[in-house]
mmCIF file of C-alpha atoms and ligand atoms in Angstrom:
data_model
loop_
_atom_site.group_PDB
_atom_site.id
_atom_site.type_symbol
_atom_site.label_atom_id
_atom_site.label_comp_id
_atom_site.label_asym_id
_atom_site.label_seq_id
_atom_site.Cartn_x
_atom_site.Cartn_y
_atom_site.Cartn_z
ATOM 1 C CA UNK A 21 18.769 -32.319 2.418
ATOM 2 C CA UNK A 22 19.513 -31.020 -0.922
ATOM 3 C CA UNK A 23 17.377 -32.783 -3.574
ATOM 4 C CA UNK A 24 18.018 -32.481 -7.395
ATOM 5 C CA UNK A 25 15.392 -33.398 -9.715
ATOM 6 C CA UNK A 26 15.830 -33.988 -13.436
ATOM 7 C CA UNK A 27 12.671 -33.690 -15.662
ATOM 8 C CA UNK A 28 11.368 -31.025 -13.190
ATOM 9 C CA UNK A 29 9.001 -29.524 -15.634
ATOM 10 C CA UNK A 30 7.009 -33.112 -16.121
ATOM 11 C CA UNK A 31 4.154 -34.150 -14.294
ATOM 12 C CA UNK A 32 5.886 -36.028 -11.486
ATOM 13 C CA UNK A 33 9.050 -33.647 -11.520
ATOM 14 C CA UNK A 34 6.898 -30.435 -10.586
ATOM 15 C CA UNK A 35 4.811 -32.189 -8.108
ATOM 16 C CA UNK A 36 7.699 -33.735 -6.543
ATOM 17 C CA UNK A 37 9.355 -30.484 -6.205
ATOM 18 C CA UNK A 38 6.550 -28.853 -4.649
ATOM 19 C CA UNK A 39 6.104 -31.547 -2.131
ATOM 20 C CA UNK A 40 9.979 -31.708 -1.410
ATOM 21 C CA UNK A 41 10.071 -27.930 -0.828
ATOM 22 C CA UNK A 42 8.229 -28.274 2.373
ATOM 23 C CA UNK A 43 11.190 -29.758 3.917
ATOM 24 C CA UNK A 44 14.105 -29.778 1.544
ATOM 25 C CA UNK A 45 16.285 -27.739 -0.569
ATOM 26 C CA UNK A 46 15.138 -28.389 -4.193
ATOM 27 C CA UNK A 47 17.318 -27.862 -7.387
ATOM 28 C CA UNK A 48 14.948 -28.604 -10.636
ATOM 29 C CA UNK A 49 16.791 -29.188 -13.854
ATOM 30 C CA UNK A 50 14.743 -28.395 -16.886
ATOM 31 C CA UNK A 51 15.337 -27.395 -20.471
ATOM 32 C CA UNK A 52 13.876 -24.069 -20.772
ATOM 33 C CA UNK A 53 10.164 -24.386 -19.766
ATOM 34 C CA UNK A 54 10.292 -23.177 -16.072
ATOM 35 C CA UNK A 55 10.246 -19.500 -15.527
ATOM 36 C CA UNK A 56 9.087 -18.742 -12.111
ATOM 37 C CA UNK A 57 9.119 -21.753 -10.031
ATOM 38 C CA UNK A 58 9.243 -21.226 -6.094
ATOM 39 C CA UNK A 59 12.651 -23.564 -6.116
ATOM 40 C CA UNK A 60 15.967 -23.148 -7.984
ATOM 41 C CA UNK A 61 16.259 -24.065 -11.419
ATOM 42 C CA UNK A 62 18.886 -25.008 -13.876
ATOM 43 C CA UNK A 63 18.495 -24.914 -17.579
ATOM 44 C CA UNK A 64 20.794 -27.893 -18.692
ATOM 45 C CA UNK A 65 20.888 -30.319 -21.412
ATOM 46 C CA UNK A 66 21.332 -33.602 -19.405
ATOM 47 C CA UNK A 67 21.887 -35.563 -22.464
ATOM 48 C CA UNK A 68 25.346 -33.951 -22.708
ATOM 49 C CA UNK A 69 27.746 -35.936 -20.381
ATOM 50 C CA UNK A 70 29.854 -32.938 -19.484
ATOM 51 C CA UNK A 71 26.834 -30.909 -18.533
ATOM 52 C CA UNK A 72 25.374 -33.760 -16.435
ATOM 53 C CA UNK A 73 28.838 -34.058 -14.562
ATOM 54 C CA UNK A 74 29.275 -30.496 -13.800
ATOM 55 C CA UNK A 75 25.658 -29.882 -12.339
ATOM 56 C CA UNK A 76 26.530 -32.797 -10.067
ATOM 57 C CA UNK A 77 29.870 -31.320 -9.007
ATOM 58 C CA UNK A 78 28.496 -27.823 -8.703
ATOM 59 C CA UNK A 79 25.392 -28.538 -6.838
ATOM 60 C CA UNK A 80 26.673 -31.555 -4.799
ATOM 61 C CA UNK A 81 23.117 -32.945 -3.701
ATOM 62 C CA UNK A 82 22.240 -35.544 -1.148
ATOM 63 C CA UNK A 83 19.811 -37.120 -3.429
ATOM 64 C CA UNK A 84 19.055 -37.077 -7.206
ATOM 65 C CA UNK A 85 15.648 -38.268 -8.499
ATOM 66 C CA UNK A 86 15.358 -38.870 -12.260
ATOM 67 C CA UNK A 87 12.082 -38.041 -13.645
ATOM 68 C CA UNK A 88 13.246 -37.140 -17.089
ATOM 69 C CA UNK A 89 12.154 -39.699 -19.682
ATOM 70 C CA UNK A 90 10.371 -40.080 -23.003
ATOM 71 C CA UNK A 91 7.167 -41.215 -21.182
ATOM 72 C CA UNK A 92 4.857 -40.919 -24.389
ATOM 73 C CA UNK A 93 4.271 -44.600 -25.628
ATOM 74 C CA UNK A 94 3.346 -43.611 -29.123
ATOM 75 C CA UNK A 95 6.534 -41.149 -29.317
ATOM 76 C CA UNK A 96 8.748 -43.800 -28.264
ATOM 77 C CA UNK A 97 7.389 -46.334 -31.112
ATOM 78 C CA UNK A 98 8.031 -43.356 -33.454
ATOM 79 C CA UNK A 99 11.531 -42.544 -32.153
ATOM 80 C CA UNK A 100 13.221 -45.619 -30.734
ATOM 81 C CA UNK A 101 16.430 -44.094 -30.737
ATOM 82 C CA UNK A 102 15.484 -41.169 -28.443
ATOM 83 C CA UNK A 103 13.520 -43.576 -26.223
ATOM 84 C CA UNK A 104 16.713 -45.602 -25.562
ATOM 85 C CA UNK A 105 18.788 -42.356 -25.098
ATOM 86 C CA UNK A 106 16.367 -41.042 -22.414
ATOM 87 C CA UNK A 107 14.897 -44.052 -20.950
ATOM 88 C CA UNK A 108 17.791 -46.402 -20.670
ATOM 89 C CA UNK A 109 21.251 -44.832 -21.307
ATOM 90 C CA UNK A 110 20.777 -41.595 -19.299
ATOM 91 C CA UNK A 111 19.546 -43.523 -16.245
ATOM 92 C CA UNK A 112 22.428 -45.703 -16.349
ATOM 93 C CA UNK A 113 24.905 -42.654 -16.760
ATOM 94 C CA UNK A 114 23.112 -40.822 -13.869
ATOM 95 C CA UNK A 115 23.365 -43.841 -11.477
ATOM 96 C CA UNK A 116 26.817 -44.303 -12.051
ATOM 97 C CA UNK A 117 27.545 -40.766 -11.620
ATOM 98 C CA UNK A 118 25.698 -40.613 -8.371
ATOM 99 C CA UNK A 119 27.668 -43.631 -7.194
ATOM 100 C CA UNK A 120 30.942 -42.300 -7.716
ATOM 101 C CA UNK A 121 29.882 -39.190 -5.728
ATOM 102 C CA UNK A 122 28.084 -41.031 -3.204
ATOM 103 C CA UNK A 123 24.762 -39.388 -3.930
ATOM 104 C CA UNK A 124 21.468 -41.284 -3.245
ATOM 105 C CA UNK A 125 19.762 -42.081 -6.442
ATOM 106 C CA UNK A 126 16.185 -42.803 -7.242
ATOM 107 C CA UNK A 127 15.191 -44.063 -10.910
ATOM 108 C CA UNK A 128 11.398 -43.982 -11.874
ATOM 109 C CA UNK A 129 10.141 -46.819 -13.833
ATOM 110 C CA UNK A 130 7.113 -48.247 -15.089
ATOM 111 C CA UNK A 131 4.260 -50.635 -14.220
ATOM 112 C CA UNK A 132 4.245 -51.244 -18.020
ATOM 113 C CA UNK A 133 7.124 -53.232 -18.030
ATOM 114 C CA UNK A 134 4.494 -56.315 -17.815
ATOM 115 C CA UNK A 135 2.584 -57.370 -20.537
ATOM 116 C CA UNK A 136 -0.549 -58.040 -18.584
ATOM 117 C CA UNK A 137 -1.331 -61.754 -19.154
ATOM 118 C CA UNK A 138 -0.933 -62.420 -15.464
ATOM 119 C CA UNK A 139 -4.159 -63.433 -13.753
ATOM 120 C CA UNK A 140 -3.980 -61.359 -10.369
ATOM 121 C CA UNK A 141 -1.306 -58.798 -9.424
ATOM 122 C CA UNK A 142 2.262 -58.576 -10.229
ATOM 123 C CA UNK A 143 5.049 -58.614 -7.488
ATOM 124 C CA UNK A 144 8.571 -57.163 -7.577
ATOM 125 C CA UNK A 145 9.527 -60.917 -7.879
ATOM 126 C CA UNK A 146 7.735 -61.367 -11.421
ATOM 127 C CA UNK A 147 9.628 -61.544 -14.606
ATOM 128 C CA UNK A 148 8.907 -58.426 -16.721
ATOM 129 C CA UNK A 149 7.693 -58.931 -20.348
ATOM 130 C CA UNK A 150 7.852 -55.587 -21.952
ATOM 131 C CA UNK A 151 5.052 -55.220 -24.721
ATOM 132 C CA UNK A 152 6.754 -52.169 -26.616
ATOM 133 C CA UNK A 153 9.410 -49.847 -27.168
ATOM 134 C CA UNK A 154 8.697 -47.638 -24.221
ATOM 135 C CA UNK A 155 8.318 -50.661 -21.754
ATOM 136 C CA UNK A 156 11.612 -52.329 -23.225
ATOM 137 C CA UNK A 157 13.635 -48.972 -22.999
ATOM 138 C CA UNK A 158 12.175 -48.572 -19.303
ATOM 139 C CA UNK A 159 13.134 -52.163 -18.289
ATOM 140 C CA UNK A 160 16.762 -51.685 -19.939
ATOM 141 C CA UNK A 161 16.971 -48.448 -17.905
ATOM 142 C CA UNK A 162 16.261 -50.351 -14.787
ATOM 143 C CA UNK A 163 18.891 -53.118 -15.625
ATOM 144 C CA UNK A 164 21.273 -50.311 -16.450
ATOM 145 C CA UNK A 165 20.784 -48.646 -12.979
ATOM 146 C CA UNK A 166 21.093 -51.614 -10.992
ATOM 147 C CA UNK A 167 24.428 -52.437 -12.690
ATOM 148 C CA UNK A 168 25.626 -49.126 -11.965
ATOM 149 C CA UNK A 169 24.370 -48.278 -8.636
ATOM 150 C CA UNK A 170 23.093 -51.176 -6.573
ATOM 151 C CA UNK A 171 21.849 -49.124 -3.814
ATOM 152 C CA UNK A 172 19.487 -47.012 -5.990
ATOM 153 C CA UNK A 173 15.908 -47.020 -5.462
ATOM 154 C CA UNK A 174 13.963 -48.167 -8.680
ATOM 155 C CA UNK A 175 10.206 -47.193 -8.312
ATOM 156 C CA UNK A 176 7.718 -48.660 -10.536
ATOM 157 C CA UNK A 177 5.112 -46.093 -10.765
ATOM 158 C CA UNK A 178 1.414 -45.021 -12.152
ATOM 159 C CA UNK A 179 0.095 -41.785 -11.474
ATOM 160 C CA UNK A 180 -2.261 -38.923 -12.354
ATOM 161 C CA UNK A 181 -2.377 -35.268 -11.228
ATOM 162 C CA UNK A 182 -2.106 -31.847 -12.224
ATOM 163 C CA UNK A 183 0.733 -30.882 -14.865
ATOM 164 C CA UNK A 184 1.978 -27.901 -16.666
ATOM 165 C CA UNK A 185 -0.183 -29.109 -19.752
ATOM 166 C CA UNK A 186 -3.831 -29.705 -19.397
ATOM 167 C CA UNK A 187 -4.060 -33.253 -20.825
ATOM 168 C CA UNK A 188 -0.554 -34.734 -19.610
ATOM 169 C CA UNK A 189 -2.230 -37.072 -17.045
ATOM 170 C CA UNK A 190 -5.288 -39.394 -17.588
ATOM 171 C CA UNK A 191 -6.878 -37.591 -14.670
ATOM 172 C CA UNK A 192 -6.639 -34.058 -16.463
ATOM 173 C CA UNK A 193 -7.619 -35.555 -19.684
ATOM 174 C CA UNK A 194 -11.048 -36.748 -18.337
ATOM 175 C CA UNK A 195 -11.470 -33.299 -16.223
ATOM 176 C CA UNK A 196 -10.595 -31.099 -19.209
ATOM 177 C CA UNK A 197 -12.620 -32.912 -21.956
ATOM 178 C CA UNK A 198 -15.879 -33.498 -19.735
ATOM 179 C CA UNK A 199 -15.586 -29.919 -18.792
ATOM 180 C CA UNK A 200 -15.830 -28.821 -22.406
ATOM 181 C CA UNK A 201 -18.607 -31.357 -22.918
ATOM 182 C CA UNK A 202 -16.851 -33.511 -25.239
ATOM 183 C CA UNK A 203 -17.147 -37.400 -25.893
ATOM 184 C CA UNK A 204 -14.090 -39.451 -24.539
ATOM 185 C CA UNK A 205 -13.484 -43.279 -24.651
ATOM 186 C CA UNK A 206 -12.729 -45.283 -21.377
ATOM 187 C CA UNK A 207 -10.943 -48.340 -21.553
ATOM 188 C CA UNK A 208 -12.898 -51.162 -19.765
ATOM 189 C CA UNK A 209 -9.990 -53.778 -20.381
ATOM 190 C CA UNK A 210 -7.185 -51.901 -19.075
ATOM 191 C CA UNK A 211 -6.928 -52.025 -15.280
ATOM 192 C CA UNK A 212 -4.210 -50.260 -13.501
ATOM 193 C CA UNK A 213 -3.412 -48.812 -10.029
ATOM 194 C CA UNK A 214 -3.237 -45.000 -10.321
ATOM 195 C CA UNK A 215 -2.223 -42.902 -7.668
ATOM 196 C CA UNK A 216 -2.475 -39.066 -6.953
ATOM 197 C CA UNK A 217 0.983 -37.864 -8.096
ATOM 198 C CA UNK A 218 1.482 -35.888 -4.700
ATOM 199 C CA UNK A 219 1.130 -39.077 -2.681
ATOM 200 C CA UNK A 220 3.567 -40.728 -5.274
ATOM 201 C CA UNK A 221 5.977 -37.838 -4.326
ATOM 202 C CA UNK A 222 5.499 -38.272 -0.550
ATOM 203 C CA UNK A 223 6.326 -41.909 -0.756
ATOM 204 C CA UNK A 224 9.480 -41.507 -2.763
ATOM 205 C CA UNK A 225 10.713 -38.896 -0.272
ATOM 206 C CA UNK A 226 9.683 -41.339 2.483
ATOM 207 C CA UNK A 227 11.518 -44.246 1.096
ATOM 208 C CA UNK A 228 14.773 -41.989 0.518
ATOM 209 C CA UNK A 229 14.312 -40.961 4.344
ATOM 210 C CA UNK A 230 14.072 -44.491 5.599
ATOM 211 C CA UNK A 231 17.257 -45.385 3.197
ATOM 212 C CA UNK A 232 15.417 -48.051 1.299
ATOM 213 C CA UNK A 233 17.192 -49.413 -1.809
ATOM 214 C CA UNK A 234 16.245 -51.877 -4.414
ATOM 215 C CA UNK A 235 12.850 -52.277 -6.655
ATOM 216 C CA UNK A 236 9.511 -51.333 -5.325
ATOM 217 C CA UNK A 237 6.101 -50.993 -6.992
ATOM 218 C CA UNK A 238 4.923 -47.557 -6.044
ATOM 219 C CA UNK A 239 1.408 -47.537 -7.382
ATOM 220 C CA UNK A 240 -2.070 -47.162 -5.984
ATOM 221 C CA UNK A 241 -3.695 -49.432 -3.453
ATOM 222 C CA UNK A 242 -6.618 -50.285 -5.750
ATOM 223 C CA UNK A 243 -6.789 -51.940 -9.293
ATOM 224 C CA UNK A 244 -9.490 -49.941 -11.408
ATOM 225 C CA UNK A 245 -10.290 -49.871 -15.143
ATOM 226 C CA UNK A 246 -9.359 -46.740 -17.032
ATOM 227 C CA UNK A 247 -13.282 -46.379 -17.875
ATOM 228 C CA UNK A 248 -14.127 -46.603 -14.118
ATOM 229 C CA UNK A 249 -11.373 -44.312 -13.341
ATOM 230 C CA UNK A 250 -13.102 -41.782 -15.635
ATOM 231 C CA UNK A 251 -16.462 -42.292 -14.138
ATOM 232 C CA UNK A 252 -15.139 -41.790 -10.696
ATOM 233 C CA UNK A 253 -13.549 -38.355 -11.750
ATOM 234 C CA UNK A 254 -16.669 -37.372 -13.470
ATOM 235 C CA UNK A 255 -18.864 -37.978 -10.132
ATOM 236 C CA UNK A 256 -16.127 -36.460 -7.883
ATOM 237 C CA UNK A 257 -15.961 -33.220 -10.053
ATOM 238 C CA UNK A 258 -19.884 -33.030 -10.894
ATOM 239 C CA UNK A 259 -19.334 -33.719 -14.570
ATOM 240 C CA UNK A 260 -21.297 -35.941 -17.159
ATOM 241 C CA UNK A 261 -20.118 -39.382 -16.739
ATOM 242 C CA UNK A 262 -22.477 -40.179 -19.880
ATOM 243 C CA UNK A 263 -19.846 -38.540 -21.943
ATOM 244 C CA UNK A 264 -17.594 -41.481 -21.371
ATOM 245 C CA UNK A 265 -17.901 -44.368 -23.806
ATOM 246 C CA UNK A 266 -16.831 -47.954 -22.483
ATOM 247 C CA UNK A 267 -14.570 -49.282 -25.124
ATOM 248 C CA UNK A 268 -11.886 -51.927 -25.587
ATOM 249 C CA UNK A 269 -8.480 -50.576 -25.872
ATOM 250 C CA UNK A 270 -8.114 -53.085 -28.955
ATOM 251 C CA UNK A 271 -10.306 -50.579 -30.877
ATOM 252 C CA UNK A 272 -8.407 -47.512 -30.077
ATOM 253 C CA UNK A 273 -6.208 -47.392 -33.105
ATOM 254 C CA UNK A 274 -3.213 -46.541 -30.731
ATOM 255 C CA UNK A 275 0.288 -47.968 -32.217
ATOM 256 C CA UNK A 276 1.869 -48.977 -28.915
ATOM 257 C CA UNK A 277 0.418 -52.119 -27.483
ATOM 258 C CA UNK A 278 -1.101 -51.623 -24.042
ATOM 259 C CA UNK A 279 -1.103 -54.188 -21.298
ATOM 260 C CA UNK A 280 -4.788 -55.278 -20.054
ATOM 261 C CA UNK A 281 -3.513 -56.057 -16.607
ATOM 262 C CA UNK A 282 -1.411 -53.470 -14.524
ATOM 263 C CA UNK A 283 -2.559 -54.741 -11.156
ATOM 264 C CA UNK A 284 0.750 -54.407 -9.069
ATOM 265 C CA UNK A 285 1.095 -55.578 -5.405
ATOM 266 C CA UNK A 286 2.156 -52.986 -2.933
ATOM 267 C CA UNK A 287 2.838 -55.205 -0.127
ATOM 268 C CA UNK A 288 6.574 -54.668 -0.235
ATOM 269 C CA UNK A 289 6.270 -51.069 0.105
ATOM 270 C CA UNK A 290 3.769 -50.806 2.621
ATOM 271 C CA UNK A 291 5.482 -53.369 4.751
ATOM 272 C CA UNK A 292 8.947 -51.413 4.472
ATOM 273 C CA UNK A 293 7.576 -48.167 5.134
ATOM 274 C CA UNK A 294 5.481 -49.670 8.170
ATOM 275 C CA UNK A 295 2.055 -48.061 7.049
ATOM 276 C CA UNK A 296 -0.940 -48.200 4.663
ATOM 277 C CA UNK A 297 -0.738 -46.792 0.937
ATOM 278 C CA UNK A 298 -3.223 -44.152 0.523
ATOM 279 C CA UNK A 299 -6.488 -45.180 -0.754
ATOM 280 C CA UNK A 300 -7.726 -44.435 -4.277
ATOM 281 C CA UNK A 301 -10.643 -42.605 -2.994
ATOM 282 C CA UNK A 302 -8.260 -40.439 -0.449
ATOM 283 C CA UNK A 303 -5.994 -39.231 -3.716
ATOM 284 C CA UNK A 304 -9.266 -38.447 -5.746
ATOM 285 C CA UNK A 305 -10.618 -36.295 -3.050
ATOM 286 C CA UNK A 306 -7.168 -34.444 -2.745
ATOM 287 C CA UNK A 307 -7.180 -34.234 -6.722
ATOM 288 C CA UNK A 308 -10.386 -32.504 -6.474
ATOM 289 C CA UNK A 309 -9.364 -30.262 -3.505
ATOM 290 C CA UNK A 310 -6.410 -29.103 -5.379
ATOM 291 C CA UNK A 311 -8.550 -28.214 -8.340
ATOM 292 C CA UNK A 312 -10.822 -26.147 -5.949
ATOM 293 C CA UNK A 313 -8.084 -24.236 -4.577
ATOM 294 C CA UNK A 314 -6.258 -23.382 -7.884
ATOM 295 C CA UNK A 315 -3.462 -25.800 -7.676
ATOM 296 C CA UNK A 316 -3.296 -26.332 -11.482
ATOM 297 C CA UNK A 317 -3.168 -22.528 -12.203
ATOM 298 C CA UNK A 318 -0.515 -22.200 -9.696
ATOM 299 C CA UNK A 319 1.860 -24.724 -11.316
ATOM 300 C CA UNK A 320 1.103 -23.389 -14.698
ATOM 301 C CA UNK A 321 2.085 -20.239 -13.834
ATOM 302 C CA UNK A 322 5.557 -21.378 -13.285
ATOM 303 C CA UNK A 323 6.231 -22.013 -17.059
ATOM 304 C CA UNK A 324 6.846 -19.605 -19.858
HETATM 305 N N1 LIG B 15 2.581 -40.693 -15.858
HETATM 306 C C1 LIG B 15 2.353 -41.923 -15.517
HETATM 307 O O1 LIG B 15 1.336 -42.296 -15.112
HETATM 308 C C2 LIG B 15 3.631 -42.788 -15.637
HETATM 309 C C3 LIG B 15 3.462 -44.143 -15.509
HETATM 310 C C4 LIG B 15 4.432 -45.038 -15.351
HETATM 311 C C5 LIG B 15 5.707 -44.415 -15.397
HETATM 312 N N2 LIG B 15 5.973 -43.243 -15.634
HETATM 313 C C6 LIG B 15 7.423 -42.699 -15.474
HETATM 314 O O2 LIG B 15 7.305 -41.679 -14.405
HETATM 315 C C7 LIG B 15 8.648 -40.789 -14.887
HETATM 316 C C8 LIG B 15 7.992 -39.203 -15.106
HETATM 317 O O3 LIG B 15 6.962 -39.391 -16.011
HETATM 318 P P1 LIG B 15 5.978 -37.984 -16.210
HETATM 319 O O4 LIG B 15 4.716 -38.656 -16.485
HETATM 320 O O5 LIG B 15 6.249 -37.066 -15.274
HETATM 321 O O6 LIG B 15 6.587 -37.559 -17.664
HETATM 322 P P2 LIG B 15 6.371 -36.251 -18.515
HETATM 323 O O7 LIG B 15 5.270 -35.393 -17.857
HETATM 324 O O8 LIG B 15 6.441 -36.407 -19.826
HETATM 325 O O9 LIG B 15 7.699 -35.391 -17.972
HETATM 326 C C9 LIG B 15 8.981 -36.030 -18.564
HETATM 327 C C10 LIG B 15 10.116 -34.814 -18.160
HETATM 328 O O10 LIG B 15 11.464 -35.314 -18.951
HETATM 329 C C11 LIG B 15 11.967 -34.089 -19.515
HETATM 330 N N3 LIG B 15 12.369 -34.525 -20.795
HETATM 331 C C12 LIG B 15 11.809 -35.054 -21.965
HETATM 332 N N4 LIG B 15 12.700 -35.174 -23.050
HETATM 333 C C13 LIG B 15 13.971 -34.645 -22.650
HETATM 334 C C14 LIG B 15 15.139 -34.217 -23.072
HETATM 335 N N5 LIG B 15 15.495 -34.760 -24.505
HETATM 336 N N6 LIG B 15 16.108 -33.652 -22.321
HETATM 337 C C15 LIG B 15 15.852 -33.372 -21.163
HETATM 338 N N7 LIG B 15 14.557 -33.595 -20.483
HETATM 339 C C16 LIG B 15 13.787 -34.128 -21.271
HETATM 340 C C17 LIG B 15 10.680 -33.481 -19.961
HETATM 341 O O11 LIG B 15 11.099 -31.815 -20.289
HETATM 342 P P3 LIG B 15 10.099 -31.228 -21.119
HETATM 343 O O12 LIG B 15 9.020 -30.645 -20.147
HETATM 344 O O13 LIG B 15 10.814 -29.887 -21.363
HETATM 345 O O14 LIG B 15 9.628 -31.813 -22.118
HETATM 346 C C18 LIG B 15 9.864 -33.289 -18.591
HETATM 347 O O15 LIG B 15 10.314 -32.565 -17.621
HETATM 348 C C19 LIG B 15 9.183 -41.378 -16.204
HETATM 349 O O16 LIG B 15 10.199 -42.052 -15.909
HETATM 350 C C20 LIG B 15 7.962 -42.119 -16.689
HETATM 351 O O17 LIG B 15 8.362 -43.201 -17.378
HETATM 352 C C21 LIG B 15 5.001 -42.359 -15.529
#
């Protein structure tokens, strides 16, 4: 299959491209960061409608996975206009353009569409209650995609992994800071379901291959607090866990409101795929193996 990935320089985009490359032809769309990636790249401003239509006509992909977003919660609070442009309008435009050309479309959404007040896990049936600009624009993006392209896959994700930067994902944040002997905070009152981004990528590809459509939670199989996540990383990498201070997110000084409970059910995903979702410990072990094998340096060498 020919796969077009927007946001190919991002945490998900680059890892998805690396995974997809094993079996598919990959074309990554970026805005100038990638220089020597092992897949074809196109430097295109996807916010310009004419350019967007032109790359679809030129490349004629079978699948498009939209990994472009304004994914930083604090940035979204500062620039709601850009957040809406990237997280709501662009997904809707891409979904429609794909629908018209018979291209299968995958939109990446977020676990953060929930305010976290539910006791227990959220299913795909639960009514979202976005607590900030990021989550509201992402939810509106889901709605725009569903309206334009009912067959699209909409995946609510949460992942960590190696990126082109050194602190982009929470996993990298802990490894990099603890490695430098720095004190960091770990939130004890934010529970989420982190998945190694390579597993997220493999599951998305499998969902496309199985011709699934509609809304899915694509997150890790176990809920864990952000503090505990840091401790597990420290133990796996042989770093000092005492450098991580257990704290409440309410004392973090962050502008964007964070949800306390982002435990999402993966029952629908595992049922429709017909197998279990990788366990947290399996993903963490692979995160460490990637580190030992120089995977972070490898992908970072693909940028300018
Ligand atoms: N990280 C998580 O755990 C998490 C959790 C929930 C949901 N998600 C969702 O997963 C998806 C991927 O997130 P990520 O963590 O991979 O994000 P990321 O690392 O910030 O990557 C975002 C991508 O979008 C591109 N982009 C940003 N502004 C752009 C613009 N104006 N024009 C064109 N491209 C632009 C970036 O390009 P540059 O590299 O050039 O900036 C980058 O390739 C997003 O939809 C996000 O909402 C992520």
